[in-house]
Tab-separated table of N, CA and C in Angstrom:
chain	number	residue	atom	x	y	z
A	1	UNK	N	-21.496	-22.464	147.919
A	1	UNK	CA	-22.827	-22.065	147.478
A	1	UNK	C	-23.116	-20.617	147.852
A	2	UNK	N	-21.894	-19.992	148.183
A	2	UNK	CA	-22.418	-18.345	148.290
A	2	UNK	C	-23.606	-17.949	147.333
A	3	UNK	N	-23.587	-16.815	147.639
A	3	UNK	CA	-24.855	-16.287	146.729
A	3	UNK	C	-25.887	-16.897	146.143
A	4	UNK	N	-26.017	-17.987	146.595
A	4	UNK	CA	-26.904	-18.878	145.481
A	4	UNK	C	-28.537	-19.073	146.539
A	5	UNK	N	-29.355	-19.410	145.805
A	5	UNK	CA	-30.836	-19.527	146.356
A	5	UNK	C	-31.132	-20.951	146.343
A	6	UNK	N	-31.749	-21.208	147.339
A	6	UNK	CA	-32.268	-22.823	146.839
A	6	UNK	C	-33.630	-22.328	147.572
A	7	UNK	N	-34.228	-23.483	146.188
A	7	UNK	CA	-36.069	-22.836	146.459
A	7	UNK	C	-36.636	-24.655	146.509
A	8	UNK	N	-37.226	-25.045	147.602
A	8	UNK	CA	-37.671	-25.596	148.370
A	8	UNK	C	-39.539	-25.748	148.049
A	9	UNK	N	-39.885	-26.559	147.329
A	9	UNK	CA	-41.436	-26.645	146.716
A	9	UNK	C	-42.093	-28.611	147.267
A	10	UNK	N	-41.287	-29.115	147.916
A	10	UNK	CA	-42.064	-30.123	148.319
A	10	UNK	C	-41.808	-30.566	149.703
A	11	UNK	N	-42.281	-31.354	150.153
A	11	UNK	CA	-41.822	-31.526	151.449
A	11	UNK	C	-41.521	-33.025	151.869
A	12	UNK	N	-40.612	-33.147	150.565
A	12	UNK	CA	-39.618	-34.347	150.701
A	12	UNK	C	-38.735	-33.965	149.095
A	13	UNK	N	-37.901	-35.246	149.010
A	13	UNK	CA	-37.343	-34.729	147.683
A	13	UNK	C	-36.914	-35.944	146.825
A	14	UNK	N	-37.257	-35.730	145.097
A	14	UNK	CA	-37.340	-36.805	144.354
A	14	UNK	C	-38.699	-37.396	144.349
A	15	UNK	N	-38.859	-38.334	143.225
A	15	UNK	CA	-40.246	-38.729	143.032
A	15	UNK	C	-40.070	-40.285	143.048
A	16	UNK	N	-40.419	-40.514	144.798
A	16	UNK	CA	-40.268	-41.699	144.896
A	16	UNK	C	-41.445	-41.932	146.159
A	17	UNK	N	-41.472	-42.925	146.613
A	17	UNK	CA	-42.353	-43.182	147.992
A	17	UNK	C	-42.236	-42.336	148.823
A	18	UNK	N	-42.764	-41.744	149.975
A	18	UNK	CA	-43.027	-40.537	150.858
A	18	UNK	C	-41.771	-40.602	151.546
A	19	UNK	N	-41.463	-41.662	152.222
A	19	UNK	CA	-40.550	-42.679	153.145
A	19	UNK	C	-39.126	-42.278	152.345
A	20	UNK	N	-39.292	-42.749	151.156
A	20	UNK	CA	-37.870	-42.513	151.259
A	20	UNK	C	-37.436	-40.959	150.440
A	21	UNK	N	-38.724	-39.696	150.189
A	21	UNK	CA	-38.089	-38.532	149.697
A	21	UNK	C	-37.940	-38.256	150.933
A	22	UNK	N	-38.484	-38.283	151.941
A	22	UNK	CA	-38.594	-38.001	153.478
A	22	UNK	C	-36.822	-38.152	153.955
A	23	UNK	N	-36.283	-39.424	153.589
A	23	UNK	CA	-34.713	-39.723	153.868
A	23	UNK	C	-33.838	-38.857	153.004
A	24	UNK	N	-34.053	-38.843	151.875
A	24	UNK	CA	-33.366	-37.972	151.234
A	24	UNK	C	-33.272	-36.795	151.240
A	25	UNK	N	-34.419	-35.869	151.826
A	25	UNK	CA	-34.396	-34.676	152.565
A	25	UNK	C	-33.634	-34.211	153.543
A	26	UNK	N	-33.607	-35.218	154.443
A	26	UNK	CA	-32.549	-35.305	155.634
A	26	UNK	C	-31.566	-35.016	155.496
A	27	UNK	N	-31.071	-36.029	154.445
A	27	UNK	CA	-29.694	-36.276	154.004
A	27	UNK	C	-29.247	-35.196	153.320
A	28	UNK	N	-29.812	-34.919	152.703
A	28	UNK	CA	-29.859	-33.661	151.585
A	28	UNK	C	-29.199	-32.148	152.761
A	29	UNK	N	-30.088	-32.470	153.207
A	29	UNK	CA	-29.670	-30.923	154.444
A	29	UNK	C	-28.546	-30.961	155.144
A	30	UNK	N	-28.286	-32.536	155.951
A	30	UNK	CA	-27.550	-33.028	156.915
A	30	UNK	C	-26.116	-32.658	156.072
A	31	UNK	N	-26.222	-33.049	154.751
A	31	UNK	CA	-25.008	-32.728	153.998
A	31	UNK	C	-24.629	-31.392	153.532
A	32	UNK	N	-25.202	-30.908	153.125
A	32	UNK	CA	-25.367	-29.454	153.506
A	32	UNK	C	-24.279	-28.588	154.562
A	33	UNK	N	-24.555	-29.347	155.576
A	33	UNK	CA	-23.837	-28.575	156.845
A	33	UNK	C	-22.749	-29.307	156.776
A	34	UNK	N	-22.278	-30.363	156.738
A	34	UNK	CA	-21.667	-31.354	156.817
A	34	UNK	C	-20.939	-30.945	155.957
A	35	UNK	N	-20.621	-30.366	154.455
A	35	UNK	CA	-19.775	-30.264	153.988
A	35	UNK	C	-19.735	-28.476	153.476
A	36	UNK	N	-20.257	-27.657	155.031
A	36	UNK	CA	-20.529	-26.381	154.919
A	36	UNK	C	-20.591	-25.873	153.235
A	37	UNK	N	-21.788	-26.264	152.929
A	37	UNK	CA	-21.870	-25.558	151.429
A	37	UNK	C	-23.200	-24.813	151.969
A	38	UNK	N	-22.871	-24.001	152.155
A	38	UNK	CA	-24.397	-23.345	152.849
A	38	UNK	C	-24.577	-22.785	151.887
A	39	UNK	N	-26.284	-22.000	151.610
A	39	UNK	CA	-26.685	-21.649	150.510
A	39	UNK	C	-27.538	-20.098	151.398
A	40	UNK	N	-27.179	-19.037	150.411
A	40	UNK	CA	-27.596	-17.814	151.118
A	40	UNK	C	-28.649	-17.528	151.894
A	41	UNK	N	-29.745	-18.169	150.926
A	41	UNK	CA	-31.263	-18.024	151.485
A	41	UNK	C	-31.305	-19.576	150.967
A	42	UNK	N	-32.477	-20.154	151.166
A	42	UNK	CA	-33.913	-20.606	151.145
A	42	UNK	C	-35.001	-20.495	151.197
A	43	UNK	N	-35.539	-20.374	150.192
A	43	UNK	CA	-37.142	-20.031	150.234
A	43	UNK	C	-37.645	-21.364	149.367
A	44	UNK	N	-39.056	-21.510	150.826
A	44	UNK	CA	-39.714	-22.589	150.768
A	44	UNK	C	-41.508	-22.081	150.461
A	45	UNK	N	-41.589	-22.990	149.278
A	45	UNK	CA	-43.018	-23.010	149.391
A	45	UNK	C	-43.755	-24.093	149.017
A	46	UNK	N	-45.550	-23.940	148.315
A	46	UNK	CA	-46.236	-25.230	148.269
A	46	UNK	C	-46.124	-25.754	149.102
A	47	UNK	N	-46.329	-27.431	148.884
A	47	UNK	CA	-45.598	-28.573	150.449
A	47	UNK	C	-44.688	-28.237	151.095
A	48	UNK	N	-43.400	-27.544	150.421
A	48	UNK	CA	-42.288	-27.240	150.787
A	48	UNK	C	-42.426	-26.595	152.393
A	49	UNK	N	-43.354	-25.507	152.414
A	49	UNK	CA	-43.469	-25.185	153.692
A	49	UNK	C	-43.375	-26.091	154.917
A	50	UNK	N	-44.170	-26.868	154.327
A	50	UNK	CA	-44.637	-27.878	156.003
A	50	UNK	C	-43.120	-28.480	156.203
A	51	UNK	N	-42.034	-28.225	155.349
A	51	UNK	CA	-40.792	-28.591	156.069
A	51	UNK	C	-39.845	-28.007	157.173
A	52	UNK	N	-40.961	-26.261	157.059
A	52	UNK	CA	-40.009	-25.328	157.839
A	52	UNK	C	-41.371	-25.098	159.247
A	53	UNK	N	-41.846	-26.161	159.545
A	53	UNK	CA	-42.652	-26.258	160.826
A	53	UNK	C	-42.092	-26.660	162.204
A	54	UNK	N	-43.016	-26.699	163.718
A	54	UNK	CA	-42.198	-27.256	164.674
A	54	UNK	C	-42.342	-28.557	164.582
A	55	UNK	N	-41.331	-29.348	164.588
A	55	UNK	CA	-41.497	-30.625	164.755
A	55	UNK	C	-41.632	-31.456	163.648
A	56	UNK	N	-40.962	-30.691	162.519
A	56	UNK	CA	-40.524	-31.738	160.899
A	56	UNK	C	-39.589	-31.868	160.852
A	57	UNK	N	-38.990	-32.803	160.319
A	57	UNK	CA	-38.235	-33.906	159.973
A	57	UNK	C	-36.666	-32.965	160.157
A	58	UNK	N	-36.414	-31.845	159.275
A	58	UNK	CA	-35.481	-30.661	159.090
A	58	UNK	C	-35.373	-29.747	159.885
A	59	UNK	N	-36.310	-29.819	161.080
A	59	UNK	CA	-36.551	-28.612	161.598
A	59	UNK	C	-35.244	-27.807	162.824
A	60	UNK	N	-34.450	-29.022	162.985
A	60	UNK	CA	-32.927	-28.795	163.754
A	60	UNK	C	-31.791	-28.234	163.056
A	61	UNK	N	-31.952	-29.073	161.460
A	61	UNK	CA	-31.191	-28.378	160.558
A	61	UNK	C	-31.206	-27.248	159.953
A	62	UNK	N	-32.374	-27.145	159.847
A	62	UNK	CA	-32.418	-25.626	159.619
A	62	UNK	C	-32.406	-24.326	160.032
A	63	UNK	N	-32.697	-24.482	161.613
A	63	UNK	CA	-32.047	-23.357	163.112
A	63	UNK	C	-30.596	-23.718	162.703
A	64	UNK	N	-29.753	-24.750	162.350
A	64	UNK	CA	-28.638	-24.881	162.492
A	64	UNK	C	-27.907	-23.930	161.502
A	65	UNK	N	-28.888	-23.930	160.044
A	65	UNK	CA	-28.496	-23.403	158.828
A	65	UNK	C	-28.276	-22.119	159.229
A	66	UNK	N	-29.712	-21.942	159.793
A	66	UNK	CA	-30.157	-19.955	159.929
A	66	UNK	C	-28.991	-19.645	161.265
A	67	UNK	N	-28.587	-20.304	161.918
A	67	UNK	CA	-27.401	-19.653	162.619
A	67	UNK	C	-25.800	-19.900	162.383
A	68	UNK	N	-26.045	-20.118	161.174
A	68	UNK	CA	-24.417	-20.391	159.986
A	68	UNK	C	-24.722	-19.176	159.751
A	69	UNK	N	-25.913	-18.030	159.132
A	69	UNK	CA	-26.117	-17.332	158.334
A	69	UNK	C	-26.735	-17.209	156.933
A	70	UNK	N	-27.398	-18.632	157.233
A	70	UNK	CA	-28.342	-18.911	156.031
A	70	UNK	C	-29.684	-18.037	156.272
A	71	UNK	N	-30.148	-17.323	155.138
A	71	UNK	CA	-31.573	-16.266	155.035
A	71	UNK	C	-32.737	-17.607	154.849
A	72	UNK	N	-33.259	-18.028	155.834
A	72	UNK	CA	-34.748	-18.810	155.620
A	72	UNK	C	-35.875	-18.390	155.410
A	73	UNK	N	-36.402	-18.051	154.290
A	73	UNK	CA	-37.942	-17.445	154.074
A	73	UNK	C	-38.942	-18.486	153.376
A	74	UNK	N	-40.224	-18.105	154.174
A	74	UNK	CA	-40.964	-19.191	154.079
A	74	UNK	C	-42.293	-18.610	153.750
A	75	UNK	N	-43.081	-18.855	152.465
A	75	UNK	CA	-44.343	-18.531	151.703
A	75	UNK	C	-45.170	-17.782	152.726
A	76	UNK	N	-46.047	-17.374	153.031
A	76	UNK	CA	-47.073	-16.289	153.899
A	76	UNK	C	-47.962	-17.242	153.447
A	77	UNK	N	-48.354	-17.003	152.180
A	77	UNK	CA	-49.652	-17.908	151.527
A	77	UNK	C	-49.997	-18.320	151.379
A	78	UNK	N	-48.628	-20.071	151.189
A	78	UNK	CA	-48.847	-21.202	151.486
A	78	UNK	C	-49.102	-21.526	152.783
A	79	UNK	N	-48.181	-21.064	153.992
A	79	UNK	CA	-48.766	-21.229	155.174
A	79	UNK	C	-49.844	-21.135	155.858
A	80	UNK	N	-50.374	-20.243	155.156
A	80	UNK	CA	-51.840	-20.014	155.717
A	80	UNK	C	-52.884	-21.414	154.840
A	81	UNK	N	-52.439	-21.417	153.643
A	81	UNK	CA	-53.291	-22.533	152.984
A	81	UNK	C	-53.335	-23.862	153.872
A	82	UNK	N	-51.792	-24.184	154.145
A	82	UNK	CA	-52.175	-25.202	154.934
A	82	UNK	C	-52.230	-25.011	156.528
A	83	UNK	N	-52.358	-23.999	156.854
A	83	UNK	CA	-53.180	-23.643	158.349
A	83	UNK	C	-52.047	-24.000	158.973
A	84	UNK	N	-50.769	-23.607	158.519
A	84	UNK	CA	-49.670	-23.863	159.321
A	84	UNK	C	-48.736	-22.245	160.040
A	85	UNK	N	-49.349	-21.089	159.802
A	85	UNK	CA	-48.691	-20.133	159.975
A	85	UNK	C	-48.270	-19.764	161.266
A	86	UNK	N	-48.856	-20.459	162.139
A	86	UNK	CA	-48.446	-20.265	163.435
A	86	UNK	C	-47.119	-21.309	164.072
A	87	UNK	N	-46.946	-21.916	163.170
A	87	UNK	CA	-46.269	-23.407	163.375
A	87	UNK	C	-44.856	-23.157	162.749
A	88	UNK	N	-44.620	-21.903	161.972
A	88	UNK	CA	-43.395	-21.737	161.247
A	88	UNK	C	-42.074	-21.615	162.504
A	89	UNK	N	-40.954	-22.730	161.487
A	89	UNK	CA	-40.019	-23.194	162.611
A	89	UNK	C	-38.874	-22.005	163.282
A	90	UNK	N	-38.151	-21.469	161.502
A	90	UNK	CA	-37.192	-20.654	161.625
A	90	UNK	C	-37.157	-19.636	160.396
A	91	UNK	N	-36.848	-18.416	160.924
A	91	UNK	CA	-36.501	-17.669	159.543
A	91	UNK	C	-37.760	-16.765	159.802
A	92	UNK	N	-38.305	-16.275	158.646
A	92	UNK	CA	-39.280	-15.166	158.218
A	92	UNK	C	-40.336	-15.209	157.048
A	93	UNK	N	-41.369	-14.604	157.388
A	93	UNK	CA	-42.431	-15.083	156.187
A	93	UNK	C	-42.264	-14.407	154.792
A	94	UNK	N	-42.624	-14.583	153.621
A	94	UNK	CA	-41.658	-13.617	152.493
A	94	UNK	C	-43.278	-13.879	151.456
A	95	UNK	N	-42.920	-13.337	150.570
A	95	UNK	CA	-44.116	-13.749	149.105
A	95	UNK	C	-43.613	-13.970	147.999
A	96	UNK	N	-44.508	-13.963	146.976
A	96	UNK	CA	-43.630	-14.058	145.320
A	96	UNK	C	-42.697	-13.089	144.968
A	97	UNK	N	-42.881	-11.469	145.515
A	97	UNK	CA	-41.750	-10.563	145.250
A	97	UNK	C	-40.662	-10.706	146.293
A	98	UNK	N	-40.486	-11.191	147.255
A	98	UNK	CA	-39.229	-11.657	147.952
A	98	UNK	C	-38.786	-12.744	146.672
A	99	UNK	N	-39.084	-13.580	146.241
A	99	UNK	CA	-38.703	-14.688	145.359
A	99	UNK	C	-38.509	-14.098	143.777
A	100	UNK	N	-39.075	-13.317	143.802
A	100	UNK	CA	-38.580	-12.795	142.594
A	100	UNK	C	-37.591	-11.973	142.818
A	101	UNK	N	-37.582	-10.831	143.825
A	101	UNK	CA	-35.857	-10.176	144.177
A	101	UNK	C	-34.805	-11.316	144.181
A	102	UNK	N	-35.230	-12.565	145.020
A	102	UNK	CA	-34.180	-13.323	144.841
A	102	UNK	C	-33.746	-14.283	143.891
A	103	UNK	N	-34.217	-14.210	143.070
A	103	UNK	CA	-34.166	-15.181	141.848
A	103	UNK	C	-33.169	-13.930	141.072
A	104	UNK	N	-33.665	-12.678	141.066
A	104	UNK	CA	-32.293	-11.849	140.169
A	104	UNK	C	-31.448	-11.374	140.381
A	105	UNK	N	-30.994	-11.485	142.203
A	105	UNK	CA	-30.203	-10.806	142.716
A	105	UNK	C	-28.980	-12.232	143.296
A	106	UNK	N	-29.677	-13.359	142.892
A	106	UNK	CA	-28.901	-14.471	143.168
A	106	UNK	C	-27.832	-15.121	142.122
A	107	UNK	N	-26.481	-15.769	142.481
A	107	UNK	CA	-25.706	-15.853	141.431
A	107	UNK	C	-26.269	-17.403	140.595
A	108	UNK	N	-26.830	-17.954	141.384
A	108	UNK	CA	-27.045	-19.622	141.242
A	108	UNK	C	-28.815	-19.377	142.441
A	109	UNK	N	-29.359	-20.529	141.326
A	109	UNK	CA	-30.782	-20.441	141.766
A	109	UNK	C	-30.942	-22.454	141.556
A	110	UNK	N	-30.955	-23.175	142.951
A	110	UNK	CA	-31.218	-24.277	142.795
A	110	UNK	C	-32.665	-24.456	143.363
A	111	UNK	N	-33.429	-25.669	142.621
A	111	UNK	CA	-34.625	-25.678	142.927
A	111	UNK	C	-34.674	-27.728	143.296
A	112	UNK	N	-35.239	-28.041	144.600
A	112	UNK	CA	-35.576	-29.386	144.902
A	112	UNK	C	-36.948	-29.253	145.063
């Protein structure tokens, strides 16, 4: 997954009960590392944020990611919407023009 972006908009994944996008998130990441396909950046927003907080569900995996060398950037705007900006886990705060540099400067752009 060199070069590639994955953009992060809920804070679970799939459209199913909370419980189980909540598992599949996990899994989703856990595999991730697990079969080192790391992905350059991540940028998270909307719900997505509250995944890159202290004490969510991802929040081990993703210090784990960002010290593989994964770029973690996480909304400014959304965070503040949901009064979480002080709570951000790992990585750096970014906006729509961080996401738009990276949407054209990326080879592969996945979105969960």
């Amino acid at each position: 997954m060199k070069n590639s972006l994955l953009i992060v908009s809920r804070d679970g994944m799939g459209d199913a009960p909370h419980e189980l996008q909540t598992v599949l998130i996990i899994n989703f990441f856990r595999t991730l590392l697990k079969e080192n396909q790391l992905p350059a950046t991540i940028f998270f927003y909307a719900e997505g944020v509250k995944l890159n907080t202290h004490g969510s569900v991802i929040e081990d995996l993703l210090l784990e990611l960002e010290s593989k060398g994964t770029s973690i950037i996480t909304c400014t705007t959304c965070l503040n919407f949901y009064n979480v900006l002080s709570e951000l886990a790992s990585g750096t705060k970014g906006g729509m023009s961080d996401l738009v540099r990276l949407i054209g400067s990326s080879e592969k752009v996945i979105t969960i």
